[in-house]
Short mmCIF file of C-alpha atoms in Angstrom, two decimals:
data_model
loop_
_atom_site.label_atom_id
_atom_site.label_comp_id
_atom_site.label_asym_id
_atom_site.label_seq_id
_atom_site.Cartn_x
_atom_site.Cartn_y
_atom_site.Cartn_z
CA LEU I 13 151.60 160.16 86.00
CA LEU I 14 152.11 157.07 83.85
CA SER I 15 153.95 155.30 86.66
CA VAL I 16 151.12 156.03 89.09
CA THR I 17 148.60 154.80 86.51
CA ILE I 18 150.52 151.52 86.28
CA VAL I 19 150.72 151.22 90.08
CA ALA I 20 146.97 151.87 90.37
CA GLN I 21 146.37 148.76 88.26
CA LEU I 22 147.98 146.71 91.05
CA GLY I 23 145.19 147.50 93.52
CA THR I 24 144.46 149.75 96.46
CA ASP I 25 146.94 148.16 98.89
CA ALA I 26 149.79 148.37 96.38
CA TYR I 27 148.89 151.97 95.58
CA ALA I 28 148.79 152.93 99.27
CA GLY I 29 152.09 151.17 99.96
CA HIS I 30 153.64 152.83 96.93
CA GLN I 31 152.51 156.26 98.09
CA LEU I 32 154.04 155.67 101.52
CA GLY I 33 157.31 154.68 99.84
CA ILE I 34 157.22 157.81 97.67
CA GLN I 35 156.56 160.01 100.72
CA LEU I 36 159.50 158.50 102.57
CA LEU I 37 161.70 158.82 99.49
CA SER I 38 160.79 162.50 99.23
CA ILE I 39 162.49 163.06 102.61
CA SER I 40 165.80 162.18 100.96
CA TYR I 41 165.26 164.86 98.35
CA THR I 42 166.12 167.56 100.88
CA PRO I 43 169.79 166.60 101.42
CA GLY I 44 170.06 165.49 97.79
CA PHE I 45 168.83 168.86 96.57
CA ALA I 46 171.19 170.62 98.99
CA PHE I 47 174.17 168.71 97.59
CA SER I 48 172.99 169.51 94.06
CA VAL I 49 172.84 173.25 94.78
CA ALA I 50 176.23 173.12 96.49
CA ALA I 51 177.76 171.33 93.49
CA THR I 52 176.22 173.86 91.08
CA THR I 53 177.60 176.78 93.07
CA LEU I 54 181.05 175.35 93.74
CA VAL I 55 181.60 174.26 90.13
CA GLY I 56 180.42 177.60 88.79
CA GLN I 57 182.71 179.50 91.14
CA ALA I 58 185.76 177.30 90.54
CA LEU I 59 185.35 177.37 86.76
CA GLY I 60 184.79 181.11 86.89
CA GLN I 61 188.15 181.40 88.67
CA GLY I 62 189.78 179.21 85.99
CA LYS I 63 190.31 176.28 88.40
CA PRO I 64 188.81 173.16 86.78
CA ASP I 65 190.76 170.84 89.09
CA LEU I 66 189.21 172.54 92.10
CA ALA I 67 185.76 172.15 90.52
CA GLU I 68 186.36 168.44 90.04
CA ALA I 69 187.60 168.04 93.62
CA CYS I 70 184.48 169.81 94.91
CA VAL I 71 182.25 167.46 92.92
CA ARG I 72 184.09 164.41 94.21
CA MET I 73 183.65 165.62 97.81
CA ALA I 74 179.98 166.44 97.23
CA ASN I 75 179.47 162.96 95.77
CA LEU I 76 181.16 161.35 98.76
CA LEU I 77 179.02 163.32 101.20
CA ALA I 78 175.79 162.76 99.30
CA LEU I 79 176.45 159.03 98.93
CA SER I 80 177.23 158.80 102.65
CA VAL I 81 174.18 160.71 103.86
CA MET I 82 171.67 159.29 101.40
CA GLY I 83 173.20 155.80 101.50
CA GLY I 84 173.03 155.84 105.30
CA ALA I 85 169.40 156.90 105.20
CA GLY I 86 168.73 154.18 102.63
CA ALA I 87 170.36 151.53 104.81
CA ILE I 88 168.19 152.54 107.77
CA ALA I 89 165.04 152.51 105.62
CA PHE I 90 165.92 149.13 104.11
CA LEU I 91 166.56 147.48 107.47
CA TRP I 92 163.65 149.10 109.32
CA ALA I 93 161.08 149.23 106.53
CA GLU I 94 158.30 147.53 108.46
CA PRO I 95 158.63 149.52 111.72
CA ILE I 96 158.80 152.74 109.71
CA LEU I 97 155.63 151.83 107.83
CA ARG I 98 153.85 150.97 111.10
CA ILE I 99 154.22 154.62 112.09
CA PHE I 100 151.86 155.50 109.22
CA THR I 101 149.47 152.55 109.05
CA MET I 102 148.49 149.37 110.85
CA GLN I 103 146.93 147.76 107.76
CA SER I 104 148.95 144.60 107.19
CA ALA I 105 148.22 144.43 103.44
CA VAL I 106 149.44 148.01 102.94
CA ILE I 107 152.53 147.34 105.06
CA ALA I 108 153.30 144.20 103.04
CA GLN I 109 153.15 146.22 99.82
CA GLY I 110 154.85 149.25 101.36
CA ILE I 111 157.91 147.18 102.25
CA TYR I 112 158.61 146.79 98.52
CA ALA I 113 158.33 150.55 98.05
CA VAL I 114 160.41 151.53 101.08
CA ARG I 115 163.15 149.02 100.30
CA GLY I 116 163.04 150.00 96.63
CA GLY I 117 163.39 153.64 97.66
CA ALA I 118 166.28 152.66 99.91
CA LEU I 119 168.10 151.01 97.01
CA PHE I 120 167.29 154.06 94.88
CA GLN I 121 169.29 156.32 97.23
CA LEU I 122 172.75 155.78 95.76
CA PRO I 123 171.91 156.42 92.10
CA LEU I 124 169.73 159.32 93.23
CA ALA I 125 172.64 160.84 95.20
CA LEU I 126 174.93 160.63 92.16
CA SER I 127 172.24 162.10 89.92
CA PHE I 128 171.64 165.03 92.26
CA VAL I 129 175.30 165.97 92.60
CA LEU I 130 176.41 165.36 89.01
CA SER I 131 173.42 167.11 87.46
CA GLY I 132 174.11 170.07 89.75
CA ALA I 133 177.79 170.05 88.79
CA LEU I 134 177.05 169.94 85.08
CA ARG I 135 174.48 172.74 85.44
CA GLY I 136 177.12 174.79 87.24
CA ALA I 137 179.42 174.24 84.27
CA GLY I 138 176.69 175.25 81.81
CA ASP I 139 176.02 171.77 80.43
CA THR I 140 172.28 172.12 80.96
CA ARG I 141 171.14 170.43 77.74
CA PHE I 142 172.82 167.20 78.67
CA VAL I 143 171.31 167.34 82.15
CA LEU I 144 167.87 167.68 80.58
CA PHE I 145 168.59 164.75 78.25
CA SER I 146 169.94 162.56 81.07
CA GLN I 147 166.82 163.13 83.13
CA THR I 148 164.29 162.77 80.32
CA ALA I 149 165.55 159.95 78.08
CA PRO I 150 165.78 157.24 80.77
CA LEU I 151 162.29 158.12 81.95
CA TRP I 152 160.81 157.18 78.57
CA VAL I 153 163.30 154.52 77.49
CA VAL I 154 163.85 152.74 80.81
CA ARG I 155 161.33 153.62 83.53
CA ILE I 156 157.96 153.52 81.79
CA PRO I 157 158.59 150.37 79.70
CA LEU I 158 160.24 148.45 82.55
CA VAL I 159 157.74 149.50 85.21
CA TYR I 160 154.94 148.20 82.99
CA ARG I 161 156.78 145.05 81.92
CA PHE I 162 158.03 144.11 85.39
CA GLY I 163 154.97 145.22 87.35
CA ILE I 164 152.12 144.21 85.04
CA THR I 165 153.26 141.97 82.18
CA TRP I 166 155.56 139.76 84.23
CA GLY I 167 153.35 140.01 87.33
CA TRP I 168 156.02 141.14 89.75
CA GLY I 169 153.66 143.75 91.19
CA LEU I 170 155.05 146.61 93.23
CA SER I 171 158.48 144.99 93.53
CA GLY I 172 158.67 145.08 89.71
CA VAL I 173 157.61 148.72 89.64
CA TRP I 174 160.40 149.64 92.02
CA ALA I 175 162.89 147.51 90.08
CA GLY I 176 162.03 149.69 87.07
CA PHE I 177 162.52 152.84 89.16
CA ILE I 178 165.91 151.64 90.36
CA LEU I 179 167.05 150.79 86.83
CA ASP I 180 165.83 154.19 85.62
CA GLY I 181 167.76 155.93 88.40
CA SER I 182 170.83 153.85 87.63
CA ALA I 183 170.63 154.74 83.93
CA ARG I 184 170.42 158.43 84.80
CA ALA I 185 173.37 158.18 87.16
CA LEU I 186 175.40 156.24 84.58
CA LEU I 187 174.78 158.85 81.88
CA LEU I 188 175.84 161.63 84.25
CA VAL I 189 178.93 159.76 85.47
CA LEU I 190 180.05 159.13 81.88
CA ARG I 191 179.49 162.77 80.92
CA PHE I 192 181.33 164.00 84.00
CA ARG I 193 184.29 161.69 83.38
CA GLN I 194 184.62 162.92 79.79
CA GLY I 195 185.68 166.24 81.30
CA ARG I 196 184.36 168.47 78.51
CA TRP I 197 182.27 170.31 81.10
CA LYS I 198 185.48 171.91 82.40
CA TRP I 199 185.95 173.88 79.19
CA LEU I 200 182.44 174.94 78.17
CA LYS I 201 181.99 178.56 77.19
CA ILE I 202 178.81 180.13 78.50
#
């Protein structure tokens, strides 16, 4: 809600372009969510069988697949941002703004893929508090301040908003990667 309020301050064309970018980004949530559920299930089953190495191998494979699928979709969106936007609108000002959103969403794919899989894996291991922290803290510490600073204060407009989104997603992914690499999740008692 706060991000949308900030985007609305950039004008109607920026808001419309942003919404198109968000809609296109939401398409990537489907495979991302599927990889998250798979990681949750596979980790839970492997740890339940007392096979932490198998759980880790499953997460690594899920990460590889998610990064490939979502990264591939991001590459297509980045390269074909304008033709994709023309499917939805012919308004040149909205397309010009939407390119920032679509390309920002494309760059957001890799950290988003990692976040989906690793949060699912940690949930499967029972590390749900950390998952909540890793999703909430960057929102307030990174996204909101940077979206406002980049988009409004520094005048970068919608490109600044999406830079804040990408940094937020990267912070989330980094927190999850660090937690996963610590390996404590393999030995949690539920």
